[in-house]
Amino acid sequence: MSKLDLNRREMPKQSPEIRKSNFNEVAFGYTKELAVAEASRCLQCKKPRCVEGCPVDINIPGFIKCIVNSEFTGAIRVIKEKNCLPAVCGRVCPQEEQCESKCVLLKQGAPIAIGRLERFAAEMEVAREKFELPEKNPPTGKKVAVIGSGPAGITVAGDLIMLGHEVTIFEALHAAGGVLTYGIPEFRLPKKVVNREMEYIQRLGVKLITNFVVGKTRSLQTLLKQYDAVFVGTGAGLPWFMNIAGENYNGCYSANEFLTRMNLMKGYQFPNSFTPIIRHKKIAIIGGGNVAMDCARTALRLGAKESYIVYRRSEAELPARLEEYENAVEEGVIFHFLTLPVKLTADQSGWVKEMECLKMKLGEPDASGRRRPIPIDNSNFTMPIDGYVVAIGNSPNPLIPSTTPELEVSKKGTIVADLETGKTSMDRVWAGGDIVTGAATVILAMGAGKKAARSMHEYLMKN
Amino acid sequence: MFEVIQKEMIVPNLHLLTIKAPEVASQIEPGQFVIVRSHQDAERIPLSVADWDREQGTVTMIFMVVGKSTARLARLNNGDNIPTLVGPLGKPTVIENFGTVMCIGGCYGIGSIYPVIRKLKEKGNEIITVVEARSSYLLYWLDKLGKLSKKIKIITRDGSFGIKGHINCLTEIMEKEKITPDRIIVNGCTYLLSKSSADLRSLNVPIVVSLNPIMIDGTGMCGVCRVTVDGNTKFACVDGPDFDGRLVDWTELFQRRKQYMNEEAQLVHSSGCGGGHE
Ligand SMILES: Cc1cc2nc3c(=O)[nH]c(=O)nc-3n(C[C@H](O)[C@H](O)[C@H](O)COP(=O)(O)OP(=O)(O)OC[C@H]3O[C@@H](n4cnc5c(N)ncnc54)[C@H](O)[C@@H]3O)c2cc1C
Ligand SMILES: Cc1cc2nc3c(=O)[nH]c(=O)nc-3n(C[C@H](O)[C@H](O)[C@H](O)COP(=O)(O)OP(=O)(O)OC[C@H]3O[C@@H](n4cnc5c(N)ncnc54)[C@H](O)[C@@H]3O)c2cc1C
Ligand code: SF4
Ligand code: SF4
Ligand code: FES
């Protein structure tokens, strides 16, 4: 065998200087040549560790081999056996913690860029213009309602329609896709990618009803009279605030509001769109995850001179995807680690103007295994700001649980569901994704959807 | 898509909009609202429901043209389709047999208080209705409201109809007419809500106000609609829109409502509110 190729191929990107003033996707994606070169580095391990790292068990060496041989249709077919949203996952999975973290080449510092190859395979399929519709199972006559059109709901709908059931998705907003549509910004996940996936499952026969809030427009109990089974994939949409003084001043947002204005309501096109946005000059984003990175980078693109990430732990504990952190640094986001906001002050007309913070130090590891941040006495200092965004997490949306007393929920407000099957305490009701786990990842939501679909199918065929 | 059954200007700058939405019509209760969008890419705007017909499957809203999105809504014609009407959102107004209830409406609130009064009456309450407008030509639905009310008082600022004055002559009217309500319900612009709450708090009865902060999703997802009530942050779209006006932080609410004023001005600007919006 030839010598190991340890040259992990970079994906061409827009340069930081240019991209920080537009909303186009940061990465261009691999060319065929780059993809084949990267794929050719894979050792085609007999016992591929990488697969263990993927929550949906994609046959990774299998699809990579197809790319090596320039069989791009074959590659996407292998991926789609397990993952119906490769264009999304290839872009947003935290690969360095999942598939790539298990690749044998990690020890040499050059794991195979599995995510980038997955993304490439998905784009090649689109480039063929008309992608083939797979053969569906014959109709079973069973009807399924899916609540929420995020990755969990899309997965359940896609799997069950293939198995011959009739599927209807109910979505509260006017556009489908969940966080993929209203949360993750255009420059990281172009909306056309999400729309393509939604169109695909609709072409398979899934019915999509938007502008429909289950629990308000119709109750879950009523849905159960009309459908044989129901899946709840309503996500974690209730924003947390810091609960510090001044958070209701003007110029203060939840990450959900900030990103929804930009994405779902197309605020970045304002004043050519209808939903107004404010262009802040110095904005502080509180938090250290993907959501915080997305807000900070969005703010830069809207013309902020200074966009800060204020995080109470240190760089080592940042929960964001590595690639997004690096992108944020390149674009000029300013990081204030070990810093905790404690109070906001406003000008006379109620606009935020200053943020008071405390310096922190790291103590012993806490329940999450990360070192606990401890405030340093008398370390208070202030930062002048004109915008403030809280991106410290979301709780599950209580709308359905609060109107469905039969549905068991945990103290945290998540729906209690069996992790292997997605079954809830309510007969004929399954749940999965962020509504069960609390805010997590796209691929975990999809994984939960897969398991629920399997269990629902089993039930439907028996009854 | 949702069909426009009727679009009509009922008084200058106030429009009535009836939309076919059978599911929403079948569920709606007094005090709830819907979110509409007039066309693709439009802003989502919350509107209280002023009436509905469960059999015909329609809901009716009354809205005032204040900015670009409401101006677009005003341009709709019968038979047009709009891409979004979602609801019913928010909690219904609490309606029991309270005894005597004073209902105050101004601007679009003259319409949205109508179903509240209708249900109050069904529950056996005595209703005293107060309607406020800048001038007689801005009054509507007086006969509908009058039929359900024991008394109806009309205030116009120019005195062209009813009592000449402003909402701040409420206390005077009440003393003169010896009105002692067990509960007060107010619908209309923020100024009317806050002024009524301030002037009537000495009566020591609940003053239920239907708040109208800026909203986006209307389902508790974004938090833009937050208001401080009794020292706690509430999301008006899911915890309200009704709150006790005696406990609302009005200064904050007025400030928050103005957040996008400069930006909205870039879009268009027209007209003021009948309630004397500052
Ligand atoms: C800004 C941001 C960036 C992120 N970045 C990443 C990333 O880089 N990588 C990654 O893996 N993960 C990321 N995540 C997390 C990931 O997006 C979520 O874990 C995932 O979307 C959860 O999927 P879901 O299907 O459970 O719910 P969601 O995507 O939240 O979808 C739920 C849907 O249900 C709808 N709904 C809610 N209530 C009702 C109701 N009563 N009736 C009808 N419909 C209802 C909602 O409107 C929504 O459309 C990010 C999240 C955010 C917010
Ligand atoms: C729960 C709820 C129920 C509502 N019900 C109704 C209703 O039944 N009928 C109705 O007409 N409106 C109602 N509103 C207000 C309505 O949603 C807004 O008027 C509308 O969103 C304005 O959109 P726009 O783009 O036309 O104006 P914008 O461009 O958003 O606003 C233009 C300017 O007018 C000001 N403004 C906004 N709203 C009002 C107002 N109501 N009165 C005076 N000035 C205002 C703004 O501060 C801004 O400066 C309700 C709001 C809420 C939250
Ligand atoms: S779905 Fe995610 S974890 Fe699985 S192989 Fe693709 S990028 Fe890796
Ligand atoms: S572990 Fe790495 S080298 Fe081995 S098959 Fe998976 S991707 Fe290829
Ligand atoms: S409007 Fe978004 S939370 Fe109320």
PDB file of C-alpha atoms in Angstrom, chain A residues 72-245:
ATOM      1  CA  PHE A  72     -21.406  10.143  -7.384  1.00  0.00           C
ATOM      2  CA  THR A  73     -24.928   8.743  -7.753  1.00  0.00           C
ATOM      3  CA  GLY A  74     -23.815   5.658  -5.917  1.00  0.00           C
ATOM      4  CA  ALA A  75     -22.357   7.801  -3.130  1.00  0.00           C
ATOM      5  CA  ILE A  76     -25.595   9.613  -2.442  1.00  0.00           C
ATOM      6  CA  ARG A  77     -27.567   6.379  -2.605  1.00  0.00           C
ATOM      7  CA  VAL A  78     -25.391   4.878   0.123  1.00  0.00           C
ATOM      8  CA  ILE A  79     -25.774   7.969   2.307  1.00  0.00           C
ATOM      9  CA  LYS A  80     -29.525   8.181   1.800  1.00  0.00           C
ATOM     10  CA  GLU A  81     -29.993   4.656   3.091  1.00  0.00           C
ATOM     11  CA  LYS A  82     -29.450   6.211   6.515  1.00  0.00           C
ATOM     12  CA  ASN A  83     -29.676   9.961   6.228  1.00  0.00           C
ATOM     13  CA  CYS A  84     -32.340  11.833   4.304  1.00  0.00           C
ATOM     14  CA  LEU A  85     -30.733  15.261   4.866  1.00  0.00           C
ATOM     15  CA  PRO A  86     -27.097  14.890   3.776  1.00  0.00           C
ATOM     16  CA  ALA A  87     -26.835  18.404   2.366  1.00  0.00           C
ATOM     17  CA  VAL A  88     -27.790  19.716   5.796  1.00  0.00           C
ATOM     18  CA  CYS A  89     -25.717  17.335   7.937  1.00  0.00           C
ATOM     19  CA  GLY A  90     -22.635  17.653   5.763  1.00  0.00           C
ATOM     20  CA  ARG A  91     -22.785  21.360   6.571  1.00  0.00           C
ATOM     21  CA  VAL A  92     -23.829  21.526  10.211  1.00  0.00           C
ATOM     22  CA  CYS A  93     -22.914  18.296  12.012  1.00  0.00           C
ATOM     23  CA  PRO A  94     -20.276  18.764  14.699  1.00  0.00           C
ATOM     24  CA  GLN A  95     -18.102  16.256  12.823  1.00  0.00           C
ATOM     25  CA  GLU A  96     -15.082  16.782  15.047  1.00  0.00           C
ATOM     26  CA  GLU A  97     -17.103  15.261  17.902  1.00  0.00           C
ATOM     27  CA  GLN A  98     -18.833  12.617  15.827  1.00  0.00           C
ATOM     28  CA  CYS A  99     -17.713  10.679  12.748  1.00  0.00           C
ATOM     29  CA  GLU A 100     -14.376  12.444  12.292  1.00  0.00           C
ATOM     30  CA  SER A 101     -13.482  12.099  15.970  1.00  0.00           C
ATOM     31  CA  LYS A 102     -13.375   8.322  15.485  1.00  0.00           C
ATOM     32  CA  CYS A 103     -11.493   8.212  12.186  1.00  0.00           C
ATOM     33  CA  VAL A 104      -8.227   6.265  12.536  1.00  0.00           C
ATOM     34  CA  LEU A 105      -6.360   9.060  10.797  1.00  0.00           C
ATOM     35  CA  LEU A 106      -7.161  11.444  13.654  1.00  0.00           C
ATOM     36  CA  LYS A 107      -4.029  10.216  15.469  1.00  0.00           C
ATOM     37  CA  GLN A 108      -1.978  11.513  12.558  1.00  0.00           C
ATOM     38  CA  GLY A 109      -3.862  14.774  12.802  1.00  0.00           C
ATOM     39  CA  ALA A 110      -5.656  14.384   9.505  1.00  0.00           C
ATOM     40  CA  PRO A 111      -9.052  12.650   9.860  1.00  0.00           C
ATOM     41  CA  ILE A 112     -10.965  12.207   6.633  1.00  0.00           C
ATOM     42  CA  ALA A 113     -13.203  15.236   6.000  1.00  0.00           C
ATOM     43  CA  ILE A 114     -16.342  13.099   6.094  1.00  0.00           C
ATOM     44  CA  GLY A 115     -18.762  15.984   6.445  1.00  0.00           C
ATOM     45  CA  ARG A 116     -17.335  17.845   3.477  1.00  0.00           C
ATOM     46  CA  LEU A 117     -17.523  14.714   1.345  1.00  0.00           C
ATOM     47  CA  GLU A 118     -21.103  14.113   2.410  1.00  0.00           C
ATOM     48  CA  ARG A 119     -21.971  17.656   1.472  1.00  0.00           C
ATOM     49  CA  PHE A 120     -20.217  17.200  -1.868  1.00  0.00           C
ATOM     50  CA  ALA A 121     -22.188  14.047  -2.642  1.00  0.00           C
ATOM     51  CA  ALA A 122     -25.437  15.853  -1.859  1.00  0.00           C
ATOM     52  CA  GLU A 123     -24.524  18.785  -4.110  1.00  0.00           C
ATOM     53  CA  MET A 124     -23.606  16.455  -6.965  1.00  0.00           C
ATOM     54  CA  GLU A 125     -27.068  14.962  -6.748  1.00  0.00           C
ATOM     55  CA  VAL A 126     -28.626  18.393  -7.080  1.00  0.00           C
ATOM     56  CA  ALA A 127     -26.359  19.196 -10.000  1.00  0.00           C
ATOM     57  CA  ARG A 128     -27.980  16.331 -11.874  1.00  0.00           C
ATOM     58  CA  GLU A 129     -31.108  18.496 -11.773  1.00  0.00           C
ATOM     59  CA  LYS A 130     -33.822  15.854 -11.581  1.00  0.00           C
ATOM     60  CA  PHE A 131     -33.136  13.476  -8.825  1.00  0.00           C
ATOM     61  CA  GLU A 132     -34.809  10.128  -8.955  1.00  0.00           C
ATOM     62  CA  LEU A 133     -37.779   9.361  -6.722  1.00  0.00           C
ATOM     63  CA  PRO A 134     -37.336   6.032  -4.993  1.00  0.00           C
ATOM     64  CA  GLU A 135     -40.031   3.374  -5.152  1.00  0.00           C
ATOM     65  CA  LYS A 136     -42.459   3.558  -2.213  1.00  0.00           C
ATOM     66  CA  ASN A 137     -44.079   0.611  -0.416  1.00  0.00           C
ATOM     67  CA  PRO A 138     -47.701  -0.014  -1.423  1.00  0.00           C
ATOM     68  CA  PRO A 139     -50.230   2.092   0.538  1.00  0.00           C
ATOM     69  CA  THR A 140     -51.089   0.746   3.971  1.00  0.00           C
ATOM     70  CA  GLY A 141     -54.147   2.924   4.475  1.00  0.00           C
ATOM     71  CA  LYS A 142     -52.721   4.241   7.765  1.00  0.00           C
ATOM     72  CA  LYS A 143     -52.592   7.943   8.516  1.00  0.00           C
ATOM     73  CA  VAL A 144     -49.877   9.676  10.497  1.00  0.00           C
ATOM     74  CA  ALA A 145     -49.681  13.260  11.777  1.00  0.00           C
ATOM     75  CA  VAL A 146     -46.266  14.800  12.339  1.00  0.00           C
ATOM     76  CA  ILE A 147     -46.157  17.962  14.442  1.00  0.00           C
ATOM     77  CA  GLY A 148     -43.225  20.252  13.634  1.00  0.00           C
ATOM     78  CA  SER A 149     -41.200  20.389  10.428  1.00  0.00           C
ATOM     79  CA  GLY A 150     -37.691  20.450  11.913  1.00  0.00           C
ATOM     80  CA  PRO A 151     -35.139  17.707  11.232  1.00  0.00           C
ATOM     81  CA  ALA A 152     -36.930  15.256  13.548  1.00  0.00           C
ATOM     82  CA  GLY A 153     -40.289  15.733  11.861  1.00  0.00           C
ATOM     83  CA  ILE A 154     -38.832  15.693   8.344  1.00  0.00           C
ATOM     84  CA  THR A 155     -37.102  12.387   9.072  1.00  0.00           C
ATOM     85  CA  VAL A 156     -40.199  10.720  10.476  1.00  0.00           C
ATOM     86  CA  ALA A 157     -42.287  11.964   7.561  1.00  0.00           C
ATOM     87  CA  GLY A 158     -39.715  10.868   4.981  1.00  0.00           C
ATOM     88  CA  ASP A 159     -39.344   7.386   6.452  1.00  0.00           C
ATOM     89  CA  LEU A 160     -43.044   6.710   6.980  1.00  0.00           C
ATOM     90  CA  ILE A 161     -44.105   7.885   3.533  1.00  0.00           C
ATOM     91  CA  MET A 162     -41.603   5.435   2.026  1.00  0.00           C
ATOM     92  CA  LEU A 163     -43.195   2.663   4.055  1.00  0.00           C
ATOM     93  CA  GLY A 164     -46.555   3.337   2.472  1.00  0.00           C
ATOM     94  CA  HIS A 165     -48.308   5.406   5.139  1.00  0.00           C
ATOM     95  CA  GLU A 166     -50.150   8.660   4.535  1.00  0.00           C
ATOM     96  CA  VAL A 167     -48.260  11.493   6.250  1.00  0.00           C
ATOM     97  CA  THR A 168     -49.281  15.066   7.089  1.00  0.00           C
ATOM     98  CA  ILE A 169     -46.895  17.565   8.715  1.00  0.00           C
ATOM     99  CA  PHE A 170     -48.363  20.409  10.773  1.00  0.00           C
ATOM    100  CA  GLU A 171     -46.110  23.453  11.187  1.00  0.00           C
ATOM    101  CA  ALA A 172     -46.832  26.505  13.337  1.00  0.00           C
ATOM    102  CA  LEU A 173     -44.816  28.985  11.276  1.00  0.00           C
ATOM    103  CA  HIS A 174     -45.483  30.023   7.707  1.00  0.00           C
ATOM    104  CA  ALA A 175     -42.357  28.267   6.479  1.00  0.00           C
ATOM    105  CA  ALA A 176     -41.147  24.709   7.070  1.00  0.00           C
ATOM    106  CA  GLY A 177     -37.775  23.480   8.281  1.00  0.00           C
ATOM    107  CA  GLY A 178     -37.704  24.330  11.995  1.00  0.00           C
ATOM    108  CA  VAL A 179     -34.435  25.731  13.246  1.00  0.00           C
ATOM    109  CA  LEU A 180     -32.890  25.006   9.850  1.00  0.00           C
ATOM    110  CA  THR A 181     -35.139  27.741   8.473  1.00  0.00           C
ATOM    111  CA  TYR A 182     -35.597  30.263  11.254  1.00  0.00           C
ATOM    112  CA  GLY A 183     -32.367  29.765  13.212  1.00  0.00           C
ATOM    113  CA  ILE A 184     -29.244  28.739  11.316  1.00  0.00           C
ATOM    114  CA  PRO A 185     -28.255  31.677   9.085  1.00  0.00           C
ATOM    115  CA  GLU A 186     -28.163  31.736   5.313  1.00  0.00           C
ATOM    116  CA  PHE A 187     -24.357  32.053   5.212  1.00  0.00           C
ATOM    117  CA  ARG A 188     -23.998  28.707   6.942  1.00  0.00           C
ATOM    118  CA  LEU A 189     -26.995  26.809   5.619  1.00  0.00           C
ATOM    119  CA  PRO A 190     -28.570  28.385   2.538  1.00  0.00           C
ATOM    120  CA  LYS A 191     -32.349  28.278   2.689  1.00  0.00           C
ATOM    121  CA  LYS A 192     -32.477  26.795  -0.785  1.00  0.00           C
ATOM    122  CA  VAL A 193     -30.838  23.674   0.635  1.00  0.00           C
ATOM    123  CA  VAL A 194     -33.606  23.347   3.221  1.00  0.00           C
ATOM    124  CA  ASN A 195     -36.344  24.146   0.710  1.00  0.00           C
ATOM    125  CA  ARG A 196     -34.987  21.486  -1.603  1.00  0.00           C
ATOM    126  CA  GLU A 197     -35.353  18.886   1.139  1.00  0.00           C
ATOM    127  CA  MET A 198     -38.871  20.033   1.936  1.00  0.00           C
ATOM    128  CA  GLU A 199     -39.810  19.858  -1.739  1.00  0.00           C
ATOM    129  CA  TYR A 200     -38.361  16.389  -1.958  1.00  0.00           C
ATOM    130  CA  ILE A 201     -40.487  14.901   0.806  1.00  0.00           C
ATOM    131  CA  GLN A 202     -43.524  16.650  -0.628  1.00  0.00           C
ATOM    132  CA  ARG A 203     -42.801  15.076  -4.007  1.00  0.00           C
ATOM    133  CA  LEU A 204     -42.768  11.756  -2.188  1.00  0.00           C
ATOM    134  CA  GLY A 205     -46.316  12.573  -1.127  1.00  0.00           C
ATOM    135  CA  VAL A 206     -45.981  14.127   2.320  1.00  0.00           C
ATOM    136  CA  LYS A 207     -48.668  16.754   2.912  1.00  0.00           C
ATOM    137  CA  LEU A 208     -47.409  19.937   4.562  1.00  0.00           C
ATOM    138  CA  ILE A 209     -49.796  22.260   6.395  1.00  0.00           C
ATOM    139  CA  THR A 210     -48.132  25.468   7.580  1.00  0.00           C
ATOM    140  CA  ASN A 211     -49.707  28.190   9.770  1.00  0.00           C
ATOM    141  CA  PHE A 212     -51.104  25.511  12.051  1.00  0.00           C
ATOM    142  CA  VAL A 213     -50.391  25.534  15.781  1.00  0.00           C
ATOM    143  CA  VAL A 214     -51.240  22.189  17.313  1.00  0.00           C
ATOM    144  CA  GLY A 215     -52.667  22.852  20.747  1.00  0.00           C
ATOM    145  CA  LYS A 216     -54.319  26.038  19.462  1.00  0.00           C
ATOM    146  CA  THR A 217     -55.692  25.517  15.957  1.00  0.00           C
ATOM    147  CA  ARG A 218     -56.455  21.901  16.786  1.00  0.00           C
ATOM    148  CA  SER A 219     -55.667  19.867  19.879  1.00  0.00           C
ATOM    149  CA  LEU A 220     -53.472  16.798  19.983  1.00  0.00           C
ATOM    150  CA  GLN A 221     -56.466  14.844  21.269  1.00  0.00           C
ATOM    151  CA  THR A 222     -58.465  15.773  18.175  1.00  0.00           C
ATOM    152  CA  LEU A 223     -55.568  14.812  15.917  1.00  0.00           C
ATOM    153  CA  LEU A 224     -55.594  11.398  17.564  1.00  0.00           C
ATOM    154  CA  LYS A 225     -59.194  10.921  16.478  1.00  0.00           C
ATOM    155  CA  GLN A 226     -58.241  11.628  12.875  1.00  0.00           C
ATOM    156  CA  TYR A 227     -54.867   9.868  12.617  1.00  0.00           C
ATOM    157  CA  ASP A 228     -53.656   6.428  13.542  1.00  0.00           C
ATOM    158  CA  ALA A 229     -50.436   7.743  15.091  1.00  0.00           C
ATOM    159  CA  VAL A 230     -48.904  11.114  15.965  1.00  0.00           C
ATOM    160  CA  PHE A 231     -45.269  12.209  16.191  1.00  0.00           C
ATOM    161  CA  VAL A 232     -44.388  15.312  18.214  1.00  0.00           C
ATOM    162  CA  GLY A 233     -41.199  17.032  17.002  1.00  0.00           C
ATOM    163  CA  THR A 234     -41.814  20.562  18.181  1.00  0.00           C
ATOM    164  CA  GLY A 235     -38.254  21.380  19.193  1.00  0.00           C
ATOM    165  CA  ALA A 236     -36.862  23.564  21.930  1.00  0.00           C
ATOM    166  CA  GLY A 237     -38.178  26.949  21.015  1.00  0.00           C
ATOM    167  CA  LEU A 238     -38.626  28.813  24.308  1.00  0.00           C
ATOM    168  CA  PRO A 239     -35.735  31.242  24.779  1.00  0.00           C
ATOM    169  CA  TRP A 240     -33.909  31.639  28.062  1.00  0.00           C
ATOM    170  CA  PHE A 241     -32.832  35.015  29.328  1.00  0.00           C
ATOM    171  CA  MET A 242     -30.080  35.746  31.857  1.00  0.00           C
ATOM    172  CA  ASN A 243     -32.613  37.276  34.246  1.00  0.00           C
ATOM    173  CA  ILE A 244     -30.353  40.206  34.987  1.00  0.00           C
ATOM    174  CA  ALA A 245     -31.491  43.789  35.426  1.00  0.00           C
TER     175      ALA A 245
END
